[in-house]
Every structure is written in C-alpha cells, then in structure tokens.
XYZ file of C-alpha atoms in Angstrom:
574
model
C 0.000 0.000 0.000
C 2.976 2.434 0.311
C 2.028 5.841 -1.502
C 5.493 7.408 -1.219
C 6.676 6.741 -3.928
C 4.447 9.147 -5.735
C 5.245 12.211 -3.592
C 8.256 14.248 -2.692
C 9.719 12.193 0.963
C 10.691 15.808 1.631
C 8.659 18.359 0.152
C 5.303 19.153 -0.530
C 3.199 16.927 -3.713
C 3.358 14.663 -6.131
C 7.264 14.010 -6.910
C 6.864 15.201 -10.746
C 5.929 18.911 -10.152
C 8.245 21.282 -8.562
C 9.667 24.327 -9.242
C 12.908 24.907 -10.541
C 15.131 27.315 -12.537
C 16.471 25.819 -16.025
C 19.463 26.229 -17.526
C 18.862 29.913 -19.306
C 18.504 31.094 -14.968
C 14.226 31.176 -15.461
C 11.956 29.401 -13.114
C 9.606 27.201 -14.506
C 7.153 24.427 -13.284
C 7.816 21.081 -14.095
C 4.920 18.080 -15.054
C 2.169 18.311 -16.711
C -0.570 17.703 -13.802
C -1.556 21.508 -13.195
C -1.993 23.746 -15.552
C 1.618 25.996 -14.914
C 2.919 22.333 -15.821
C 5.844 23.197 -18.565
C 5.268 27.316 -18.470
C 8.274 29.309 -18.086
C 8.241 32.298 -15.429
C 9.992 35.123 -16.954
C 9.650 37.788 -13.937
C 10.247 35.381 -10.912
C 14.161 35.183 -10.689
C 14.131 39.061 -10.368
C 11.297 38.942 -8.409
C 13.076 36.447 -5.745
C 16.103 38.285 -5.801
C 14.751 41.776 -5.429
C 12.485 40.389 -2.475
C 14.639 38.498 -0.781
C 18.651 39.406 -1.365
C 18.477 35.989 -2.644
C 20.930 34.202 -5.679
C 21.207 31.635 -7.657
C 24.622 31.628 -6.273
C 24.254 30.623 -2.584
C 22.514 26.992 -2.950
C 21.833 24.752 -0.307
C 22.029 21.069 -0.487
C 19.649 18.772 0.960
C 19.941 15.106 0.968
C 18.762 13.335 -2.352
C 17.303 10.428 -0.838
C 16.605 8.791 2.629
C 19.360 7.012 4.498
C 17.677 4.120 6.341
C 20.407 3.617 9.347
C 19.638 7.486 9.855
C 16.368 6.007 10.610
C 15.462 5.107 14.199
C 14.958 1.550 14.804
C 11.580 -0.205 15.045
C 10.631 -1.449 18.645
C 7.316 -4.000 18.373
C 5.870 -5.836 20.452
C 5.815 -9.402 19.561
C 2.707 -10.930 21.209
C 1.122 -7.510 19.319
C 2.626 -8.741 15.673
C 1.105 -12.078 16.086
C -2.387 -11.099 17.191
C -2.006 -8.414 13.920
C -0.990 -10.964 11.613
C -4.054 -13.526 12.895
C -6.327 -10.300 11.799
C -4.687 -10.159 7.843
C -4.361 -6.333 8.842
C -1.524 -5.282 5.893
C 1.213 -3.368 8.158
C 4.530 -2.613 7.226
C 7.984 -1.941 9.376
C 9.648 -0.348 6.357
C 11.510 2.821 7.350
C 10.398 4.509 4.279
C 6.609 4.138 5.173
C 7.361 4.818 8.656
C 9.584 8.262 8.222
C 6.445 9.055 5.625
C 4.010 8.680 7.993
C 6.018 10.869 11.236
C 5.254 14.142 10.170
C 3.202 16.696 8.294
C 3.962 19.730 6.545
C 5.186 22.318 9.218
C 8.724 24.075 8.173
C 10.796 22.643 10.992
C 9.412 19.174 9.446
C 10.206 19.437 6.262
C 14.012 21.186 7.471
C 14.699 18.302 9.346
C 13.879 15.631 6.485
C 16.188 17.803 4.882
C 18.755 18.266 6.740
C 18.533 15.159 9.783
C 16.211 12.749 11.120
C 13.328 12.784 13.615
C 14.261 11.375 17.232
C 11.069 9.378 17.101
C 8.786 8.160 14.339
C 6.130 5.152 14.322
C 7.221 1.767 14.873
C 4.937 0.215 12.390
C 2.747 1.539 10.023
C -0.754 -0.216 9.563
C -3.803 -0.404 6.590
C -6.745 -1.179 7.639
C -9.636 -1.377 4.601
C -12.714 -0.776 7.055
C -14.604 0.196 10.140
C -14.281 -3.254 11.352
C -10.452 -3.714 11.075
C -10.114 -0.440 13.013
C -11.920 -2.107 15.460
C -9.345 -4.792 15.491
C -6.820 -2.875 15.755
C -7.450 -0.420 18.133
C -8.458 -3.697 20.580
C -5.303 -5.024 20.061
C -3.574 -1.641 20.889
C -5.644 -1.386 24.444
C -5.003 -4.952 24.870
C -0.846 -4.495 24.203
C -0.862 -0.931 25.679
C 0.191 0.276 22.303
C 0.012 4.481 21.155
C -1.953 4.859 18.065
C -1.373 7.716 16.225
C -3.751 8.410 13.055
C -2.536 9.514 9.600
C -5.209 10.716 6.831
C -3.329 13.053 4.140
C -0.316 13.776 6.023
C -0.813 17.994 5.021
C -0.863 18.768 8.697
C 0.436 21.887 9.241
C 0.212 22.023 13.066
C 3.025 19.841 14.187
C -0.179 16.833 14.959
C 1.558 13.731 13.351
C 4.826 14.244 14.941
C 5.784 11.430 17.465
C 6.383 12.330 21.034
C 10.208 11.715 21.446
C 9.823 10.737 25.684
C 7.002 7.828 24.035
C 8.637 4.334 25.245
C 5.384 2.537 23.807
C 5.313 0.839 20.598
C 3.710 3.573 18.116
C 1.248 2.721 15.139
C 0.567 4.764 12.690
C -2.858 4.290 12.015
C -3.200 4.967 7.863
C -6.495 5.004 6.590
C -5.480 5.715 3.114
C -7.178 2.195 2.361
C -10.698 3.421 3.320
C -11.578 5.251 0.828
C -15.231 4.371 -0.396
C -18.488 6.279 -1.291
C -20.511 3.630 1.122
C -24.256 4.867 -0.307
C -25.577 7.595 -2.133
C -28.988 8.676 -0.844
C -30.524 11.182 -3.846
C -33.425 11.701 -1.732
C -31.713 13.244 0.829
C -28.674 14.584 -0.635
C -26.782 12.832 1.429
C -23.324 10.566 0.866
C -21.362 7.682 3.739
C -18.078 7.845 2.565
C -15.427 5.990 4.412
C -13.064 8.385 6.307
C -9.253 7.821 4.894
C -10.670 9.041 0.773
C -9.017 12.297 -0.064
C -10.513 15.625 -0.917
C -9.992 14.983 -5.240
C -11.445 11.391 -5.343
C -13.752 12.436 -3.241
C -15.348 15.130 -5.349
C -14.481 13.051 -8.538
C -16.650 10.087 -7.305
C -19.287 11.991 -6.620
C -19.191 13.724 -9.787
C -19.378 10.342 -11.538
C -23.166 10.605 -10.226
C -24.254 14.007 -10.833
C -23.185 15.503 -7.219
C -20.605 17.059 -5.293
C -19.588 18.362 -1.652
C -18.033 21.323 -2.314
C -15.925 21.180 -0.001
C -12.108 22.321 -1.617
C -9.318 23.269 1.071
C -6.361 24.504 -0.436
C -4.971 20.841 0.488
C -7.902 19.008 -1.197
C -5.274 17.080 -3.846
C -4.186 15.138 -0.419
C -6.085 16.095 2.696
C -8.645 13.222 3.804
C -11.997 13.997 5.024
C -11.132 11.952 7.945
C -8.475 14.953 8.402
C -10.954 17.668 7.837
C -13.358 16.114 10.713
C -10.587 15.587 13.160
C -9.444 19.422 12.640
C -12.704 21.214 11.858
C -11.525 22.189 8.341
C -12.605 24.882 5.911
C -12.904 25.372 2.129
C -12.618 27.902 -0.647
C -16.158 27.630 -1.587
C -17.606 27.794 2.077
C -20.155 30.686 1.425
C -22.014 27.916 -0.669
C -21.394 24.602 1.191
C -20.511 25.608 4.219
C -17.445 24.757 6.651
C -17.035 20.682 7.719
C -19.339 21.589 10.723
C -22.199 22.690 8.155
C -21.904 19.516 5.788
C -21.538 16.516 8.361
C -24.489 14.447 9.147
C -23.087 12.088 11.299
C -20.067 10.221 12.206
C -18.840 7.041 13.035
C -15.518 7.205 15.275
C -13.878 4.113 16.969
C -12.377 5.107 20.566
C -10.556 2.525 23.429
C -13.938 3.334 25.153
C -16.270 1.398 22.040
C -17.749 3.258 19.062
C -19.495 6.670 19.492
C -22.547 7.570 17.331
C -25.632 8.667 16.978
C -28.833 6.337 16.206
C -30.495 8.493 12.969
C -28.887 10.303 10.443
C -31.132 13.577 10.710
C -30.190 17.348 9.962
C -30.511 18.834 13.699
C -31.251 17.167 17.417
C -31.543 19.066 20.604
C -30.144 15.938 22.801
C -27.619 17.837 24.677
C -24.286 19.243 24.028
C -23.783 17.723 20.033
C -21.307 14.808 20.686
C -20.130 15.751 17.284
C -18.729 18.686 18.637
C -16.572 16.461 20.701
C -15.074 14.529 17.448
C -14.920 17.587 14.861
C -11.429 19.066 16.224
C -10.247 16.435 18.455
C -7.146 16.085 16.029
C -6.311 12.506 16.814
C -6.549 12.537 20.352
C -9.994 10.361 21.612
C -9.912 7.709 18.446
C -10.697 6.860 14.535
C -13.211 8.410 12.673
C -14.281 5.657 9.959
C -17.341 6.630 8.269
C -18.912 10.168 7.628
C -22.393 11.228 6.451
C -22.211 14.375 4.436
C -24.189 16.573 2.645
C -24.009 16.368 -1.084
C -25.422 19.142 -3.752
C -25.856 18.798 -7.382
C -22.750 19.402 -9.581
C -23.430 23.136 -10.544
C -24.324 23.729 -14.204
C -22.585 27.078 -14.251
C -19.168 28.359 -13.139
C -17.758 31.897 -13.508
C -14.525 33.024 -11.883
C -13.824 36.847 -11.795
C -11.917 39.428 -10.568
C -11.362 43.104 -9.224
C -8.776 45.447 -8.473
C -9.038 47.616 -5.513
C -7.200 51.251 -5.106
C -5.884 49.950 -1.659
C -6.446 47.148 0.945
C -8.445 49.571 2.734
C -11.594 49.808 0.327
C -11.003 46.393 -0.811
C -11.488 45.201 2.978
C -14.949 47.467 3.119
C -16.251 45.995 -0.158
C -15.726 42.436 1.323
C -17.447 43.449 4.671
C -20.566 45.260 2.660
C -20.935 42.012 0.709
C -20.910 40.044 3.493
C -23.333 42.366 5.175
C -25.865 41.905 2.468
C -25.305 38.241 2.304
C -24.115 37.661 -1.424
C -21.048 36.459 -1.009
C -20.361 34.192 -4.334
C -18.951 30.853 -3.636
C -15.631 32.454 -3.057
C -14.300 35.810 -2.620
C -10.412 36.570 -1.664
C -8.732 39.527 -1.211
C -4.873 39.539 -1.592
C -2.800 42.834 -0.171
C -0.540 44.406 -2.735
C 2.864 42.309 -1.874
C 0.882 39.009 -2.528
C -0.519 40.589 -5.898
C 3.217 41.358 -6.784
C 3.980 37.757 -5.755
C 1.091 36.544 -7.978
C 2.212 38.800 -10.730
C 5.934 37.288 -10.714
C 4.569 33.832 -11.226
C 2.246 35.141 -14.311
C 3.999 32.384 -17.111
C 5.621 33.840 -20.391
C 2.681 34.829 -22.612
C 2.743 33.316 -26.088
C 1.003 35.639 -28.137
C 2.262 39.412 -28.740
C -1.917 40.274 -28.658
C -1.616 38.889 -25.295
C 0.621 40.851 -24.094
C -0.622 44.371 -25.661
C -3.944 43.349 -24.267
C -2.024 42.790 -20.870
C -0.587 46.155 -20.763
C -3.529 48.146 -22.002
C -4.971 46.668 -18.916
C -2.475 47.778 -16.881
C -2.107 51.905 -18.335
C -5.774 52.029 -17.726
C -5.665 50.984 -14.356
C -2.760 52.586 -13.615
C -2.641 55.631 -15.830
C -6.019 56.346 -16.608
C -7.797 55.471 -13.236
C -4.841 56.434 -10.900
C -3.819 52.675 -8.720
C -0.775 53.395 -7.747
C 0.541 49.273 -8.465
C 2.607 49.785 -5.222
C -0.462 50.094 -3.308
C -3.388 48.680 -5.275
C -4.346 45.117 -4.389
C -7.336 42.522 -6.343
C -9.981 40.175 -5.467
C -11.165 37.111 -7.177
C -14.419 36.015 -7.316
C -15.746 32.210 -7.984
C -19.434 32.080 -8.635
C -21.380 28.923 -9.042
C -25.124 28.302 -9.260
C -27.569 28.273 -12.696
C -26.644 30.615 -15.637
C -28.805 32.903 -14.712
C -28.594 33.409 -11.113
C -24.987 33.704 -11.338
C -25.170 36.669 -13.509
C -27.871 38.047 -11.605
C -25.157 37.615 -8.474
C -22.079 38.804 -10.457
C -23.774 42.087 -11.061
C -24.784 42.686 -7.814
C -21.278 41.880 -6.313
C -19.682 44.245 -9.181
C -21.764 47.154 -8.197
C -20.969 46.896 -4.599
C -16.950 46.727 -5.979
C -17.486 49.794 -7.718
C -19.327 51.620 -4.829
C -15.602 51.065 -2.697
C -13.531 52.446 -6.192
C -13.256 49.307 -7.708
C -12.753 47.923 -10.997
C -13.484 44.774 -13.012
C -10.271 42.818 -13.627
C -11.298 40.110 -16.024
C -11.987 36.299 -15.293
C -8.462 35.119 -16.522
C -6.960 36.528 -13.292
C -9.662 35.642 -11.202
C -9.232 32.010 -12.492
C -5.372 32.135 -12.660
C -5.811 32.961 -8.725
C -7.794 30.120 -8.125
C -5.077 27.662 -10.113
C -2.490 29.106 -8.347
C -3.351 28.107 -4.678
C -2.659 24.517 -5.344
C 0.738 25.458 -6.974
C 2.133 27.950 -3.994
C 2.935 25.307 -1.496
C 5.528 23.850 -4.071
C 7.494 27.244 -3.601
C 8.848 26.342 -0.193
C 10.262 24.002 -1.518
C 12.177 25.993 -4.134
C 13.047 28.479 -1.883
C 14.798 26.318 0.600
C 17.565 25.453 -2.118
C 18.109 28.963 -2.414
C 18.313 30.137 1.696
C 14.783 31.491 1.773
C 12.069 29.940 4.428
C 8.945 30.626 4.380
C 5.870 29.664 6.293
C 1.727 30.313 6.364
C -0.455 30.612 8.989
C -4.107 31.693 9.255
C -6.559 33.459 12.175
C -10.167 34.461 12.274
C -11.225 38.168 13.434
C -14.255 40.513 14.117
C -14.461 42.611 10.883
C -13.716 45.936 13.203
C -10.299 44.656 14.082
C -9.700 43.163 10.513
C -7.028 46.051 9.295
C -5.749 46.692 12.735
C -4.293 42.946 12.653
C -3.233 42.717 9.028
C -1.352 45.961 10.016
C 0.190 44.900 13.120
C 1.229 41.426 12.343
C 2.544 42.299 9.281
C 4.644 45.044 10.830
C 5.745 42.642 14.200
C 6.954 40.162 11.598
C 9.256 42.639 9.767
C 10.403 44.012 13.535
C 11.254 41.015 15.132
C 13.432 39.508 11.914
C 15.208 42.754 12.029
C 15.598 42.115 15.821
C 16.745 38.543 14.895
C 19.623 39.671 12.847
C 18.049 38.807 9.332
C 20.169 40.434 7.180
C 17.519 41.101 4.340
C 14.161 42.205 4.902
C 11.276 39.551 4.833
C 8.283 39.044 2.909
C 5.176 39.686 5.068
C 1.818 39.836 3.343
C -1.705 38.836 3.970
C -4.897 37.867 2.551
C -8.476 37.334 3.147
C -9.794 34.401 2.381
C -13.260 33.483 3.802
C -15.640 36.039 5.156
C -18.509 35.645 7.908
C -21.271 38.032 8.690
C -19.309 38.450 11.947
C -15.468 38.834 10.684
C -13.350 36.884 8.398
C -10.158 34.666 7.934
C -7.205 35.882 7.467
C -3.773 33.824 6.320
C -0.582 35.538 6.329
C 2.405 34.089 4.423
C 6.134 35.193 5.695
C 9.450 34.175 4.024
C 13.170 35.654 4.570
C 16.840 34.785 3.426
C 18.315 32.753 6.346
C 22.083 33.383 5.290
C 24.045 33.734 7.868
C 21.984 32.736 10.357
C 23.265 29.868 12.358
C 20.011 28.304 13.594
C 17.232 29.688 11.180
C 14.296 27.354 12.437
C 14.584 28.587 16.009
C 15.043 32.058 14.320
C 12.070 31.211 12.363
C 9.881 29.408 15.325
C 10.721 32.759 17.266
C 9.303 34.889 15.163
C 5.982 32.528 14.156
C 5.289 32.913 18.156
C 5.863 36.237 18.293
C 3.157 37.310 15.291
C 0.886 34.367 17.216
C 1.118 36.142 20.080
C 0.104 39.395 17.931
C -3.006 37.749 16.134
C -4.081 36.699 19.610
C -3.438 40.544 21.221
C -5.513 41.985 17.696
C -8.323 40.266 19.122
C -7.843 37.267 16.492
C -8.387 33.514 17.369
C -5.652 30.936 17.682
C -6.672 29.113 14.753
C -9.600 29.031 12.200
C -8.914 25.602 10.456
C -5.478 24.795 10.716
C -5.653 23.171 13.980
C -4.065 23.440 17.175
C -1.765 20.673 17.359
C 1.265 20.409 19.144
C 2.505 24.147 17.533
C -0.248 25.919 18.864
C -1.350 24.116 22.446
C 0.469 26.602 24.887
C -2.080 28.984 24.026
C -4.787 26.593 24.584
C -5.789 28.081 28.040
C -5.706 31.467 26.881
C -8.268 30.613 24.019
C -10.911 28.453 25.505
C -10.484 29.132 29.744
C -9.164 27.027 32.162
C -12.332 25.678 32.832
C -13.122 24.945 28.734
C -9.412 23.128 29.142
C -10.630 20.913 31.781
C -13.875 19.888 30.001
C -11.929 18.912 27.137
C -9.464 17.009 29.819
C -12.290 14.765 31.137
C -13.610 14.022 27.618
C -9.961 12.882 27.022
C -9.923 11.041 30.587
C -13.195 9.304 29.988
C -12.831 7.768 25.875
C -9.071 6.791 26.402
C -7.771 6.377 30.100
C -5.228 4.574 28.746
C -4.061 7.392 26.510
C -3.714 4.876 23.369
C -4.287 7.797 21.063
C -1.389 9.614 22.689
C -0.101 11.974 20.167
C 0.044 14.705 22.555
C -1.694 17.406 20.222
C -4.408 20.089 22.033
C -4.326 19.067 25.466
C-alpha cells in the first residue's frame, strides 16, 4: 500500500511537479498535472532576488534520498505482531513508510527531512480497509498498551503527526489511506457515507461520476482526507455555498478505546444535549478513529464563472468584502490579496505566447494605472468564484460588481480571477524551491471581528518585519496577507512570511521565534488561535488562553473518559 513513492519524501506533492530554474537562470514548473505544468516564469528570478537578497549563487544542499540507518529503529511488540498478523491487517515496518508517515507539513518538518532525522517516528505503520479492522486494531492496541497515532493526508500543518520523542510505547501509525469508499448515495436526501481515509480529489471526482458534489475544496484538497478535515474542523474555498465541515456533516462514526461513538439516525438537527459531534470535529487525533462520515451532497453546478477586481488599496477592498458580506451575497468564493501578494502573484504570471496577449495585458495595466490612478505599489485585487444556474450567477455577479465599484473598484477580467484560483494549489511547491536557495517561508491563518480586521493585518505584518530585524536577518522579509473566507461576523485571514536565512546559524529557532511572536500578535488583535489549521502540538500553549481554564478541563475529562489509557497519545491540544 505504500504511496510514497508518488510524492516528494521531503517536500510538498506529487514528486513530478516542482519548481525549478532551467538552464537559461528562469523558473519554470515542471509536469504536466496543473496547468503551470511546462510554463516558463519570466519575472520570478528578479522577483526572488529583489524580495529576498536571494541568488542563484548561494545553494543549499539537501539530501537526495533517505538514508535508512539514519532512521530510528523499530521497537514491536511481539505478542502484538502475532495477534495483527491472525487479523490479515496489511502493516509494514519499512523505514520509508514509517519516516512518511512521522510528520506533516510544518517548516521545521520538512528542514529536518532535509537536513537530519526525527528522534522518534512510528514503529509500524498499519492499513486497515474498514470500520471493522479499526476495530481490530485499536483492541489489540488497548489490549498491548500500544500508542496509536492516526494519519489521513499527512498535510498537517500544526506539528499533529509528529511522534512524542519521551514515548517508550510501541507507536502505530494508524493509515487510513485504504478506506476510501463512497458507502451509499442517498438522492433523496442529498446525502453521501463515505469511508473516512478518501481524499478531498477522489472524493469530489466520485461523486461527480453521479451528478453531485460536496463542495468542499481546502487549499490541500489534492491530499487532505476527510477523515483529516473532521478531526481538525476544516474549511474550504467555496464555504459561502457549502458551508465549513461543521455545516456539511451528518453524522459520524468514530472508533475510541472506550467502544464506538454515534448517533442512532442520520437527521439534519437534534436538541439531545451538548452535540457529541462537537466532541469529534477538532479532536485532532486525540480520543480515536473516525471511519465513516455522512455528508451533505449538492448537485454538480451547471454554471461556473470566476472573476476578478482590483481595488485602489487594501483599505476599500477590505470594506467591499465586509458590505458584501453584510448583504449576504457572497459568491462561492471571494479573496482579497494585499498588494505584496498581488506582486507575488504577478511574478509567477507564465511567459505569454502571443504578442496580442501581451498588448492586451498592458492596455490593462495603463488604464488601471494611468487612466484610473492605482498606484501598483499600493493597489491590491480580489477574485471572485461564482457557481449556481446561468442565470442566477449573472444576476449575483452584477450585484457583487456594483458593490466593488461603490468602494472604487474595478473589473479585472476572469483570466486573473481564475489564474488565482489555479495558483493556490501550486504555492505550497514554492517552499520548496526556496529552501535550495536560503529562503524559508511559512503560512499561517486566524479568524477576526471585521472591526479589528485592518488593525491585525497591520500589526502582524509590521511585528513580523520588527522582530526579523531584531533577529539579525540580514535582508528584509516578505510579510503579506490575505483574506480568504468572510462571515457576517469577521473573516479569515492567512498571512504568508518568508526571509533569506544566510548567515543565520540556527534559522528554524530564528524562524519558530518569530511565528510565536506574530501568534502572540493575532491573539493581542483580538484574532483567534486558529480558524482551520488546527491546534496541534505548535499551537497548544495557548490553549488556556483561548478556551479558559475551565473549557481546558472539560476537554481534559472528555480525554480522561474515551481513552484512560491514553492509546491515542499523540500529545496534540491538550
């Protein structure tokens, strides 16, 4: 069952798309599975090196492939491998699928499959195909006293699949990459059981095959599991249609030392208490195993029209986001990018074939610039994804544009809104890229009151540029925002950071210094701790400070009661 050998063992995606810079000094994207696949990126060497102080020179080397006696040894149990093998569980002790399965996709990770080797990682890695062998195998691990540690996607971006390094107990890694079936279809209902391990694309492409979909598209959707989005209460682009995770799930099926927890109908509401639901959706790996999910499923929509629109500054754009949201016509998705991100976006615009193109292109840009006054140093876009029938999602376009044009601003065409929308599944591959070249870079997201929305964007931004200059980063960083889903009440917000660690001796704790420090700023803006990222084991020393002591200690005896044992002992929230 190993899926490694598809994907980069130390970087982000499949293991035939990356970015690199060719021979002529250009940086272009390699494969043919997104749509950059092949394109050359004229403007994005200068753009790296303007932004960062950064050269083609100074290149790091990582290792090229994974050295197995780096790799610490397995310790199982015996009497546990021969009650596993009795069950015709597949399981595996290869250091390959265990190192694959010890971490997500946090930058210290990534650095230290780079550069060294975790301390700890699971001892064994096992597939089980369905509810019942989960069952099995969580019996055996109460039975053994074993530590089970789940594994969906692996995209975890809040240190949760790392392996506590004091753990003496044999750890599993629990993959449920092997679950991955649409159970029933009920067209009645418009609802789906899907087993919990599928991932985001097959998920939506099975469904598809009969006429429906979820909707549900984090930027991780090529890999994330809906298992994963249960267990951390995830969001998606389009969540002004379909909702969050929260919105879409029925019911749930999870497997805990304690038995199986469910409910005993598959209805849209019940007022039977605190929703036990509530308990599972977040819980991050820490009480058991979701296996089965009811969701919500919608028809495939027969109409699809991505747009864009450029804003004088962040300012209006930010007021045109909170009117729409006010009036509650927010299209499926609406983003707002401030104007370093649109100059990031802009450097990875691929080398235009035709000259037509390209006149068009600038035309665009005099009028904007010349004619209407942006000054493109300040100026930042939009993009818009509608979805619906033909005709209500011209009816809705209008009615967004004229707000846009009541807060200055102007239609920028659907090839950028779309080209936006493309590029979210490509950025992550940039890290990677940038780490052979001494630039680190990280994203992280919060949720906010719309009152406090340019306050934060503001001050985090600004901390983040203070405290690298405080670190001794020789160049200044990148430190830009965006925001991404909006709520009558506030909105997200993700901010992406990157600098040029030469000369820097110890650039993770550099790096993990300054990612607290602009935590500690969301959190003093009056922004939350996390929106769908998860807590982890990055983000749990603010725990207290986010939900009470007393919230803390609820969660505590939820933990003490499913799992006194602590089988699922990963170590993430609590």
């Amino acid at each position: 069952f190993c899926i490694c050998k598809s994907f980069w063992w130390n970087g982000w995606g499949y293991n035939d798309s990356k970015f690199i810079f060719n021979k002529k000094g250009q940086a272009e994207f390699t494969g043919k599975r997104y749509r950059l696949g092949g394109m050359v990126l004229p403007t994005f060497k200068e753009w790296i090196e303007k932004t960062f102080g950064a050269s083609l020179e100074h290149k790091t080397t990582s290792r090229a492939s994974l050295n197995v006696n780096d790799v610490p040894p397995s310790i199982v149990n015996e009497e546990f491998l021969q009650d596993l093998r009795a069950t015709n569980i597949s399981y595996s002790q290869d250091a390959e699928d265990r190192v694959f399965r010890a971490h997500g996709h946090c930058l210290h990770e990534i650095f230290v499959l780079r550069e060294g080797m975790f301390k700890r990682i699971p001892d064994i890695v096992v597939w089980p195909v369905c509810h019942e062998d989960v069952v099995k195998i969580v019996e055996l691990a109460c039975k053994h006293n074993l530590c089970i540690i789940p594994f969906g996607g692996g995209t975890s971006v809040s240190s949760a699949l790392e392996c506590p390094e004091e753990e003496k107990r044999t750890i599993v890694s629990l993959d449920t990459s092997q679950m991955n079936r649409i159970l029933w279809i009920d067209e009645k209902n418009l609802t789906a059981c899907v087993e919990a391990g599928i991932v985001g694309q097959d998920l939506e492409k099975q469904l598809a095959e009969s006429g429906f979909c979820t909707g549900h598209e984090p930027d991780s959707m090529e890999f994330s599991s809906l298992g994963g989005w249960v267990a951390t209460r995830a969001s998606g682009m389009k969540k002004n249609i379909y909702g969050n995770i929260e919105d879409l799930v029925i019911h749930i099926k999870m497997v805990t030392p304690r038995g199986i927890v469910e409910k005993n109908c598959q209805v849209p509401r019940m007022s039977t208490g605190p929703d036990i639901h509530h308990f599972i959706m977040g819980s991050e790996g820490t009480l058991g195993v979701v296996t089965e999910v009811t969701i919500k499923i919608r028809p495939v929509p027969e109409y699809q029209k991505y747009g864009s629109v450029v804003f004088p500054n962040f300012e209006r754009g930010v007021a045109c986001l909170r009117e729409v949201a006010k009036q509650r016509c927010a299209p499926a998705s609406i983003r707002l990018v401030d104007n370093a991100q649109f100059q990031f976006g802009h450097a990875l615009k691929p080398q235009v074939a035709s000259i037509f193109t390209s006149f068009l292109d600038g035309l665009k840009k005099f009028y904007i610039t010349k004619f209407k006054g942006f000054d493109p140093n300040i100026l930042c876009v939009a993009t818009l994804l509608f979805e619906g029938d033909r005709e209500k999602v011209l009816q809705h376009e209008k009615q967004v544009y004229d707000i846009a044009t009541k807060f200055g601003g102007l239609a920028a065409g659907e090839d950028n809104g779309q080209r936006g929308y493309m590029l979210t599944f490509v950025i992550a591959y940039l890290r990677d890229l940038g780490l052979d070249y001494y630039v680190i870079g990280e994203s992280f997201e919060t949720s906010v009151p719309w009152d406090r929305v340019l306050d934060l964007c503001r001050n985090v931004k600004e901390r983040i540029v203070r405290e690298c200059k405080e670190k001794g980063v020789q160049f200044a960083p990148l430190s830009t925002c965006r925001v991404t889903q909006t709520y009558d009440a506030g909105a997200c917000v993700y901010f992406y950071f990157a600098f040029n660690y030469r000369g820097i001796s110890d650039p993770i704790h550099v790096y993990e210094q300054i990612e607290r420090a602009a935590r500690e700023e969301i959190l003093a803006n009056g922004g939350s701790l996390s929106h769908h990222h998860g807590v982890g084991k990055l983000r749990k020393r603010w725990m207290k400070e986010s939900i009470s002591d007393v919230g803390l200690g609820m969660l505590r005896s939820v933990k003490e009661y499913v799992d006194p044992n602590n089988i699922f002992g990963n170590k993430n929230l609590l």
